[in-house]
Tab-separated table of C-alpha atoms in Angstrom:
chain	number	residue	atom	x	y	z
V	1	MET	CA	-7.083	2.209	-20.846
V	2	SER	CA	-6.778	2.391	-24.605
V	3	GLY	CA	-5.452	4.689	-27.190
V	4	ASN	CA	-3.983	7.971	-25.945
V	5	LYS	CA	-6.454	8.497	-23.061
V	6	LYS	CA	-4.941	9.539	-19.706
V	7	SER	CA	-6.137	8.899	-16.242
V	8	VAL	CA	-5.942	11.878	-13.811
V	9	VAL	CA	-7.388	12.714	-10.512
V	10	CYS	CA	-8.957	16.092	-9.968
V	11	TYR	CA	-10.622	17.439	-6.786
V	12	TYR	CA	-12.601	20.575	-6.299
V	13	ALA	CA	-14.858	22.023	-3.683
V	14	ASP	CA	-15.457	18.592	-1.976
V	15	GLU	CA	-16.492	16.827	-5.152
V	16	TRP	CA	-14.975	15.290	-8.141
V	17	ILE	CA	-15.477	17.089	-11.471
V	18	ASP	CA	-14.827	15.970	-15.010
V	19	ALA	CA	-12.054	17.487	-17.048
V	20	ASP	CA	-11.061	17.157	-20.701
V	21	VAL	CA	-9.700	13.650	-20.201
V	22	GLU	CA	-10.794	10.348	-18.960
V	23	LEU	CA	-11.057	10.505	-15.190
V	24	ALA	CA	-10.115	7.906	-12.597
V	25	PHE	CA	-12.014	8.738	-9.387
V	26	HIS	CA	-10.360	7.683	-6.126
V	27	THR	CA	-11.480	8.306	-2.600
V	28	GLY	CA	-9.508	6.273	-0.215
V	29	GLY	CA	-10.202	2.755	-1.690
V	30	ASP	CA	-13.393	2.884	-3.678
V	31	SER	CA	-12.816	3.605	-7.326
V	32	SER	CA	-14.814	4.025	-10.510
V	33	SER	CA	-14.217	5.718	-13.872
V	34	SER	CA	-16.121	8.009	-16.057
V	35	SER	CA	-15.354	9.756	-19.411
V	36	SER	CA	-16.337	13.179	-20.476
V	37	SER	CA	-16.583	14.873	-23.870
V	38	SER	CA	-16.815	18.383	-22.447
V	39	ARG	CA	-14.322	20.740	-23.897
V	40	GLY	CA	-12.120	22.928	-21.670
V	41	ALA	CA	-10.787	21.601	-18.389
V	42	ASN	CA	-11.125	25.255	-16.986
V	43	ARG	CA	-14.881	25.293	-17.050
V	44	ILE	CA	-17.805	23.608	-15.208
V	45	ASN	CA	-21.354	23.596	-16.347
V	46	ARG	CA	-24.090	23.858	-13.727
V	47	GLY	CA	-27.803	24.258	-14.679
V	48	GLY	CA	-27.060	25.502	-18.109
V	49	THR	CA	-24.577	28.127	-16.913
V	50	THR	CA	-20.974	27.590	-17.972
V	51	ILE	CA	-18.704	28.951	-15.256
V	52	PRO	CA	-15.025	29.606	-16.002
V	53	LEU	CA	-12.645	28.293	-13.339
V	54	PRO	CA	-9.223	29.790	-12.591
V	55	GLN	CA	-6.569	27.518	-11.087
V	56	LEU	CA	-8.979	25.919	-8.653
V	57	PHE	CA	-8.028	22.293	-9.222
V	58	GLN	CA	-5.113	20.473	-10.599
V	59	PRO	CA	-4.589	16.737	-11.268
V	60	LEU	CA	-2.397	15.227	-8.594
V	61	TYR	CA	-0.697	12.539	-10.568
V	62	SER	CA	-1.477	10.447	-13.713
V	63	THR	CA	-0.761	7.110	-15.319
V	64	LYS	CA	-0.203	6.536	-18.987
V	65	GLU	CA	0.421	3.450	-20.944
V	66	SER	CA	3.883	4.469	-21.997
V	67	ASN	CA	6.958	5.967	-20.285
V	68	THR	CA	5.292	6.563	-16.823
V	69	ASN	CA	4.659	4.841	-13.560
V	70	THR	CA	1.655	4.374	-11.323
V	71	ILE	CA	2.100	6.144	-7.987
V	72	ASP	CA	0.411	4.297	-5.145
V	73	ILE	CA	-0.314	6.377	-2.032
V	74	ASN	CA	-1.708	5.201	1.228
V	75	ASN	CA	-4.813	6.809	2.776
V	76	ASP	CA	-2.380	8.345	5.308
V	77	GLY	CA	-0.497	10.033	2.430
V	78	THR	CA	2.635	7.790	2.608
V	79	LEU	CA	4.061	6.312	-0.563
V	80	ILE	CA	3.480	2.626	-1.094
V	81	SER	CA	5.283	2.020	-4.324
V	82	THR	CA	5.602	2.893	-7.995
V	83	THR	CA	5.075	0.466	-10.906
V	84	THR	CA	5.872	0.771	-14.523
V	85	ASN	CA	4.710	-0.365	-17.933
V	86	ASN	CA	8.230	-0.460	-19.487
V	87	ASN	CA	11.822	0.046	-18.537
V	88	ASN	CA	11.899	3.840	-18.324
V	89	ASN	CA	12.645	5.162	-14.892
V	90	ARG	CA	10.281	8.115	-14.691
V	91	VAL	CA	7.219	9.303	-12.645
V	92	SER	CA	4.520	11.606	-14.064
V	93	ILE	CA	3.005	14.170	-11.684
V	94	SER	CA	1.189	17.433	-11.961
V	95	LYS	CA	0.856	20.579	-9.922
V	96	PRO	CA	-0.863	20.007	-6.587
V	97	PRO	CA	-4.310	21.519	-5.904
V	98	ILE	CA	-4.737	24.666	-3.895
V	99	HIS	CA	-5.185	24.294	-0.144
V	100	TRP	CA	-8.032	26.577	0.887
V	101	THR	CA	-7.246	27.630	4.563
V	102	VAL	CA	-10.901	28.082	5.486
V	103	PRO	CA	-12.510	24.621	4.742
V	104	ASN	CA	-15.939	24.088	3.380
V	105	PHE	CA	-16.588	27.595	2.077
V	106	LYS	CA	-17.560	28.313	-1.531
V	107	VAL	CA	-14.694	29.534	-3.723
V	108	GLY	CA	-15.539	32.717	-5.504
V	109	TYR	CA	-14.125	34.484	-8.485
V	110	GLN	CA	-14.980	37.438	-10.748
V	111	ASP	CA	-15.318	37.413	-14.544
V	112	PRO	CA	-12.653	39.925	-15.540
V	113	ILE	CA	-14.794	41.104	-18.594
V	114	THR	CA	-18.300	41.426	-17.140
V	115	GLY	CA	-17.400	41.841	-13.492
V	116	GLN	CA	-19.995	39.211	-12.518
V	117	TRP	CA	-19.091	37.147	-9.450
V	118	PHE	CA	-19.509	33.350	-9.411
V	119	ASP	CA	-19.150	30.458	-7.100
V	120	GLU	CA	-19.791	26.779	-7.584
V	121	ASP	CA	-23.546	27.361	-7.628
V	122	GLY	CA	-23.370	29.922	-10.357
V	123	PRO	CA	-23.687	33.712	-10.370
V	124	ARG	CA	-23.746	35.596	-7.035
V	125	ASN	CA	-24.001	39.076	-5.716
V	126	GLY	CA	-20.453	40.238	-4.878
V	127	PRO	CA	-17.519	38.244	-3.417
V	128	PRO	CA	-18.030	35.330	-1.024
V	129	GLN	CA	-17.392	35.430	2.709
V	130	ASN	CA	-13.689	35.003	3.457
V	131	TYR	CA	-12.725	36.162	0.003
V	132	TRP	CA	-9.626	38.001	1.468
V	133	ARG	CA	-8.361	34.613	2.745
V	134	GLN	CA	-9.068	32.910	-0.602
V	135	SER	CA	-7.116	35.666	-2.401
V	136	ALA	CA	-4.161	35.156	0.004
V	137	ASP	CA	-4.262	31.401	-0.683
V	138	GLU	CA	-4.292	31.986	-4.395
V	139	ARG	CA	-1.327	34.373	-4.210
V	140	GLU	CA	0.762	31.900	-2.329
V	141	TYR	CA	-0.142	29.129	-4.683
V	142	ASN	CA	0.601	31.200	-7.818
V	143	ASP	CA	3.975	32.428	-6.404
V	144	ASP	CA	5.031	28.734	-5.760
V	145	MET	CA	3.780	27.651	-9.220
V	146	SER	CA	5.646	30.487	-10.867
V	147	VAL	CA	8.910	28.857	-9.779
V	148	VAL	CA	7.844	25.536	-11.250
V	149	ASP	CA	7.101	27.285	-14.617
V	150	ALA	CA	10.541	29.089	-14.360
V	151	VAL	CA	12.330	25.815	-13.823
V	152	LEU	CA	10.473	24.180	-16.746
V	153	SER	CA	11.343	27.120	-19.031
V	154	SER	CA	14.865	27.626	-17.586
V	155	PHE	CA	14.168	31.307	-17.255
V	156	ASP	CA	14.474	33.687	-14.267
V	157	ILE	CA	14.868	30.851	-11.731
V	158	GLU	CA	17.143	32.536	-9.281
V	159	SER	CA	14.978	35.733	-8.887
V	160	LYS	CA	11.805	33.681	-8.576
V	161	VAL	CA	13.313	31.486	-5.856
V	162	GLN	CA	14.674	34.540	-4.016
V	163	HIS	CA	11.221	36.048	-4.038
V	164	LEU	CA	9.967	32.932	-2.163
V	165	GLU	CA	12.913	32.899	0.209
V	166	HIS	CA	12.379	36.537	1.133
V	167	ARG	CA	8.808	35.982	2.228
V	168	CYS	CA	9.352	32.664	3.960
V	169	SER	CA	7.610	32.923	7.353
V	170	VAL	CA	8.587	29.333	8.674
V	171	ARG	CA	11.009	30.042	11.650
V	172	ARG	CA	12.381	26.508	11.887
V	173	PRO	CA	11.646	24.880	8.539
V	174	SER	CA	13.639	21.706	9.383
V	175	LEU	CA	11.083	20.980	12.094
V	176	SER	CA	7.990	22.035	10.297
V	177	ARG	CA	5.227	19.493	9.671
V	178	LYS	CA	5.091	20.762	6.107
V	179	MET	CA	8.434	19.130	5.385
V	180	LEU	CA	6.885	15.680	5.739
V	181	GLY	CA	5.384	13.892	2.730
V	182	VAL	CA	6.139	12.823	-0.826
V	183	TRP	CA	8.059	15.319	-3.006
V	184	ALA	CA	9.083	15.476	-6.673
V	185	PRO	CA	12.603	16.849	-7.234
V	186	ILE	CA	12.137	19.409	-10.052
V	187	MET	CA	15.641	20.715	-9.597
V	188	LEU	CA	18.692	19.371	-7.870
V	189	GLY	CA	21.997	21.301	-7.348
V	190	GLY	CA	20.778	23.855	-9.921
V	191	ASP	CA	20.158	21.156	-12.645
V	192	CYS	CA	16.549	20.517	-13.953
V	193	MET	CA	15.441	17.035	-13.251
V	194	VAL	CA	12.395	17.226	-15.553
V	195	TYR	CA	12.336	15.212	-18.777
V	196	ASN	CA	11.919	17.590	-21.762
V	197	ASP	CA	10.786	15.051	-24.290
V	198	ARG	CA	7.073	15.397	-23.757
V	199	PRO	CA	4.809	17.168	-26.263
V	200	SER	CA	3.814	20.780	-25.269
V	201	ASP	CA	0.157	19.930	-25.165
V	202	ASP	CA	0.444	16.898	-22.850
V	203	GLY	CA	-1.931	18.244	-20.096
V	204	GLY	CA	0.756	19.989	-18.017
V	205	MET	CA	2.168	16.785	-16.684
V	206	ILE	CA	5.705	16.782	-15.368
V	207	GLU	CA	8.032	13.773	-15.575
V	208	ILE	CA	10.859	13.319	-13.150
V	209	PRO	CA	13.096	10.281	-12.488
V	210	PHE	CA	12.150	9.591	-8.880
V	211	LEU	CA	10.176	10.714	-5.809
V	212	VAL	CA	11.438	11.596	-2.342
V	213	GLU	CA	9.498	10.692	0.758
V	214	ILE	CA	10.192	12.249	4.179
V	215	ARG	CA	8.400	10.536	6.973
V	216	ARG	CA	8.502	9.940	10.727
V	217	SER	CA	10.281	6.580	11.414
V	218	GLN	CA	7.719	5.781	14.131
V	219	GLY	CA	4.681	6.523	12.026
V	220	ARG	CA	2.487	9.506	11.503
V	221	ARG	CA	1.556	11.762	14.417
V	222	PHE	CA	-1.148	14.439	14.546
V	223	GLY	CA	-1.524	17.719	16.342
V	224	PRO	CA	-4.652	18.934	18.105
V	225	LYS	CA	-7.695	19.939	16.012
V	226	ASN	CA	-7.996	23.597	15.162
V	227	HIS	CA	-10.539	25.669	13.174
V	228	TYR	CA	-8.961	24.665	9.921
V	229	GLY	CA	-8.593	20.902	10.399
V	230	ILE	CA	-6.174	18.205	11.836
V	231	PHE	CA	-2.639	18.252	10.626
V	232	ASP	CA	0.632	16.480	11.251
V	233	LEU	CA	2.353	17.316	14.566
V	234	LYS	CA	5.339	19.631	14.471
V	235	LEU	CA	8.680	17.779	14.589
V	236	GLN	CA	10.854	17.796	17.716
V	237	SER	CA	14.576	18.203	17.377
V	238	GLY	CA	16.182	14.769	17.463
V	239	GLU	CA	13.177	12.903	16.241
V	240	ASP	CA	13.784	9.974	13.971
V	241	LEU	CA	13.031	10.523	10.319
V	242	ALA	CA	13.332	8.399	7.190
V	243	VAL	CA	14.199	9.815	3.674
V	244	VAL	CA	13.418	7.349	0.922
V	245	THR	CA	13.662	7.704	-2.869
V	246	THR	CA	11.425	5.632	-5.089
V	247	ASN	CA	11.104	4.980	-8.782
V	248	THR	CA	10.802	1.840	-10.981
V	249	ASN	CA	14.127	0.540	-9.753
V	250	THR	CA	13.180	-1.805	-6.807
V	251	ASN	CA	16.821	-2.173	-5.595
V	252	THR	CA	17.903	-0.192	-2.636
V	253	GLY	CA	21.607	0.513	-2.150
V	254	GLU	CA	23.885	3.004	-0.641
V	255	GLY	CA	23.455	5.383	-3.585
V	256	ASP	CA	27.024	5.215	-5.081
V	257	ASP	CA	26.953	2.195	-7.335
V	258	ASP	CA	29.139	2.865	-10.418
V	259	ASP	CA	26.705	1.386	-12.850
V	260	GLY	CA	23.688	3.194	-11.353
V	261	SER	CA	21.734	-0.106	-11.027
V	262	SER	CA	20.790	0.499	-7.404
V	263	MET	CA	21.061	4.287	-6.844
V	264	MET	CA	18.137	4.531	-4.564
V	265	ILE	CA	18.377	5.947	-1.049
V	266	SER	CA	16.856	4.919	2.201
V	267	ALA	CA	18.386	7.055	4.955
V	268	LYS	CA	17.630	7.380	8.621
V	269	ILE	CA	18.308	10.811	9.945
V	270	LYS	CA	17.449	13.071	12.939
V	271	ALA	CA	15.235	16.144	12.789
V	272	ASP	CA	17.531	19.050	13.624
V	273	GLU	CA	16.557	22.704	14.125
V	274	LYS	CA	20.043	23.734	12.897
V	275	ASN	CA	18.831	22.957	9.403
V	276	GLU	CA	22.412	22.089	8.165
V	277	PRO	CA	22.787	20.476	4.721
V	278	MET	CA	23.432	16.741	4.818
V	279	ASP	CA	24.627	14.723	1.808
V	280	LEU	CA	22.661	11.476	1.356
V	281	GLY	CA	24.488	10.151	-1.704
V	282	LYS	CA	23.876	9.714	-5.406
V	283	VAL	CA	20.587	8.766	-7.078
V	284	MET	CA	19.609	7.588	-10.531
V	285	GLY	CA	18.621	10.718	-12.341
V	286	ARG	CA	17.859	11.965	-15.753
V	287	GLU	CA	20.223	10.553	-18.489
V	288	GLU	CA	19.014	12.512	-21.509
V	289	GLY	CA	22.405	14.235	-21.641
V	290	GLY	CA	24.324	11.026	-21.400
V	291	ALA	CA	25.597	8.910	-18.549
V	292	ASP	CA	28.219	11.522	-17.593
V	293	ALA	CA	25.851	14.418	-17.453
V	294	ASP	CA	25.241	16.203	-14.119
V	295	THR	CA	21.601	15.204	-14.239
V	296	ALA	CA	22.411	11.475	-14.656
V	297	HIS	CA	23.641	10.742	-11.195
V	298	PRO	CA	22.783	13.816	-8.939
V	299	ARG	CA	23.497	13.814	-5.193
V	300	LEU	CA	20.537	14.125	-2.882
V	301	GLN	CA	20.801	16.590	0.030
V	302	PHE	CA	18.615	16.962	3.060
V	303	GLY	CA	18.719	20.227	5.023
V	304	GLY	CA	19.574	23.809	4.147
V	305	ILE	CA	15.914	24.586	3.688
V	306	THR	CA	15.326	28.171	2.833
V	307	TYR	CA	11.636	28.052	1.836
V	308	LEU	CA	8.719	25.735	2.758
V	309	SER	CA	5.046	25.851	2.027
V	310	ASP	CA	2.143	23.453	1.333
V	311	TYR	CA	3.294	23.078	-2.151
V	312	ALA	CA	7.051	23.642	-2.486
V	313	MET	CA	10.390	23.241	-0.696
V	314	VAL	CA	13.654	24.997	-1.528
V	315	GLN	CA	17.019	23.882	-0.298
V	316	ARG	CA	20.344	25.593	-0.833
V	317	ARG	CA	23.585	23.558	-1.348
V	318	PRO	CA	26.797	24.863	0.305
V	319	ASP	CA	27.714	26.534	-2.942
V	320	GLY	CA	24.290	28.218	-3.165
V	321	ALA	CA	22.920	25.832	-5.891
V	322	ILE	CA	19.106	25.308	-5.737
V	323	ASP	CA	17.176	22.220	-4.855
V	324	PHE	CA	13.411	22.663	-5.738
V	325	PHE	CA	10.841	20.081	-4.673
V	326	LEU	CA	7.135	20.087	-5.642
V	327	ARG	CA	4.513	18.407	-3.395
V	328	VAL	CA	2.926	15.174	-4.606
V	329	ASP	CA	0.976	13.785	-1.642
V	330	ARG	CA	-2.168	15.363	-0.080
V	331	ASN	CA	-1.135	15.502	3.575
V	332	TYR	CA	-1.007	19.265	3.524
V	333	LEU	CA	-4.855	19.336	3.080
V	334	GLY	CA	-5.209	17.835	6.572
V	335	ALA	CA	-6.450	14.564	8.043
V	336	THR	CA	-9.068	12.748	5.838
V	337	LYS	CA	-11.978	10.696	7.043
V	338	GLU	CA	-9.821	7.623	6.632
V	339	ASP	CA	-7.096	9.199	8.690
V	340	LYS	CA	-9.492	10.175	11.498
V	341	ALA	CA	-10.836	6.592	11.676
V	342	ARG	CA	-7.442	4.941	11.488
V	343	TYR	CA	-5.738	7.198	14.034
V	344	HIS	CA	-8.847	7.713	16.213
V	345	LEU	CA	-8.846	11.360	15.636
V	346	VAL	CA	-12.229	12.374	17.061
């Protein structure tokens, strides 16, 4: 890459579409690139008709030639590693794409001015089939992303989080399959972990100091196929889990080094329906406020989950402080073709 171009990955309606940046296409191993001069990442042109898109796709992660890392994720959704172009310990991510519950249907939306309905093929007569389910998916997504926006703006965080917690429908979140995957810690212990030194027009990317991966120690396991796809199997109480933090620092220690040179965590824990908070130690955080700031060496907790969805996870500390995590991997979208071949999911 050259100049100030960025590489992002966007996915929409089972196909890649260009945005107002240079795209890097990636589908489980084969890659190519394409550039676009089209203006407006919220529109798509089909047959001469320009169709406005709401929040139907979002870049998953990006790489830039300064200040950020490359996130490498396996086809099974697990984190491989992160690399860097300089010495700054930060990872750049973006909001995850919407998970449409009903697969392979055409997403529809209505122009608020003309009242005309559209889908990916252009204008249509009325809303599409399953529009009620699409609307519910969008509401859940927007509610979760409103907390991200609240954390980034440091405004109305507690009430936004409480709104999510009050509607949480997961009975045993510490055993839910949705807990598994790669997460970005947006807030830890009530402190924002996002770097605030990016320009306001930087494409909505979010920079954080590290990622957290929660995975089965014995490898991925899948549940039976249903009408909506194949997803990770629900956890059993007592099942072995690994919690690993990753950034540019390749050292792995106990998490309490005084100099912060190896404040990375690799913990082995047991899945527990009691959902009790467990302190995992210190990690290398964001040092913008100085080495003694609360954000410089935050403590990582596992458990105390009060809200869990495809996109977000909320934990409460014993003192009520908020941990907020944003999804990075794509496991919540269901097993891919590569997953089905690898794990013999026929």
